[in-house]
Amino acid sequence: MFRAIADVLRQIGAALATVVTLPFRALARLFGGASRSGRRGGGGARRPGRTRRV
């Protein structure tokens, strides 16, 4: 019973965290991509060894 309640609260917290961080992640991608493309000339290519977290 308590485990089910904890799972529901965990899912709600994860969804809330995603919604709250989305604008910041979008801004970071926008400015991070612009600074990388200006410095490296690679058009915002990802660094090797990094995986995208979904």
mmCIF file of C-alpha atoms in Angstrom:
data_model
loop_
_atom_site.group_PDB
_atom_site.id
_atom_site.type_symbol
_atom_site.label_atom_id
_atom_site.label_comp_id
_atom_site.label_asym_id
_atom_site.label_seq_id
_atom_site.Cartn_x
_atom_site.Cartn_y
_atom_site.Cartn_z
ATOM 1 C CA MET A 1 0.000 0.000 0.000
ATOM 2 C CA PHE A 2 2.668 2.513 1.029
ATOM 3 C CA ARG A 3 4.832 1.452 -1.894
ATOM 4 C CA ALA A 4 2.003 2.268 -4.333
ATOM 5 C CA ILE A 5 1.531 5.690 -2.770
ATOM 6 C CA ALA A 6 5.266 6.330 -2.932
ATOM 7 C CA ASP A 7 5.336 5.342 -6.617
ATOM 8 C CA VAL A 8 2.500 7.740 -7.433
ATOM 9 C CA LEU A 9 4.196 10.583 -5.559
ATOM 10 C CA ARG A 10 7.473 9.806 -7.336
ATOM 11 C CA GLN A 11 5.767 9.973 -10.733
ATOM 12 C CA ILE A 12 4.092 13.263 -9.862
ATOM 13 C CA GLY A 13 7.432 14.687 -8.694
ATOM 14 C CA ALA A 14 9.175 13.567 -11.879
ATOM 15 C CA ALA A 15 6.486 15.137 -14.058
ATOM 16 C CA LEU A 16 6.627 18.363 -12.070
ATOM 17 C CA ALA A 17 10.420 18.492 -12.309
ATOM 18 C CA THR A 18 10.225 17.999 -16.075
ATOM 19 C CA VAL A 19 7.719 20.833 -16.497
ATOM 20 C CA VAL A 20 9.709 23.199 -14.285
ATOM 21 C CA THR A 21 13.063 22.517 -15.955
ATOM 22 C CA LEU A 22 11.866 22.582 -19.584
ATOM 23 C CA PRO A 23 12.251 26.362 -20.109
ATOM 24 C CA PHE A 24 15.716 26.356 -18.547
ATOM 25 C CA ARG A 25 16.811 23.407 -20.664
ATOM 26 C CA ALA A 26 15.523 25.151 -23.792
ATOM 27 C CA LEU A 27 17.476 28.307 -22.942
ATOM 28 C CA ALA A 28 20.607 26.298 -22.177
ATOM 29 C CA ARG A 29 20.351 24.517 -25.514
ATOM 30 C CA LEU A 30 19.776 27.805 -27.321
ATOM 31 C CA PHE A 31 22.730 29.630 -25.765
ATOM 32 C CA GLY A 32 24.969 26.585 -25.467
ATOM 33 C CA GLY A 33 24.509 25.734 -29.140
ATOM 34 C CA ALA A 34 25.207 29.321 -30.177
ATOM 35 C CA SER A 35 28.431 29.527 -28.165
ATOM 36 C CA ARG A 36 29.641 26.126 -29.382
ATOM 37 C CA SER A 37 28.981 26.890 -33.036
ATOM 38 C CA GLY A 38 30.788 30.223 -32.779
ATOM 39 C CA ARG A 39 33.807 28.751 -31.024
ATOM 40 C CA ARG A 40 34.214 25.446 -32.843
ATOM 41 C CA GLY A 41 32.423 26.108 -36.105
ATOM 42 C CA GLY A 42 30.655 22.786 -35.738
ATOM 43 C CA GLY A 43 27.073 24.003 -35.708
ATOM 44 C CA GLY A 44 26.378 22.765 -32.188
ATOM 45 C CA ALA A 45 27.719 19.243 -32.553
ATOM 46 C CA ARG A 46 27.652 17.100 -29.427
ATOM 47 C CA ARG A 47 30.818 16.114 -27.655
ATOM 48 C CA PRO A 48 31.790 12.466 -28.079
ATOM 49 C CA GLY A 49 31.045 10.231 -25.127
ATOM 50 C CA ARG A 50 27.993 12.179 -24.031
ATOM 51 C CA THR A 51 24.592 10.562 -24.198
ATOM 52 C CA ARG A 52 21.330 12.417 -24.273
ATOM 53 C CA ARG A 53 19.115 11.816 -21.248
ATOM 54 C CA VAL A 54 15.428 11.587 -22.041
#
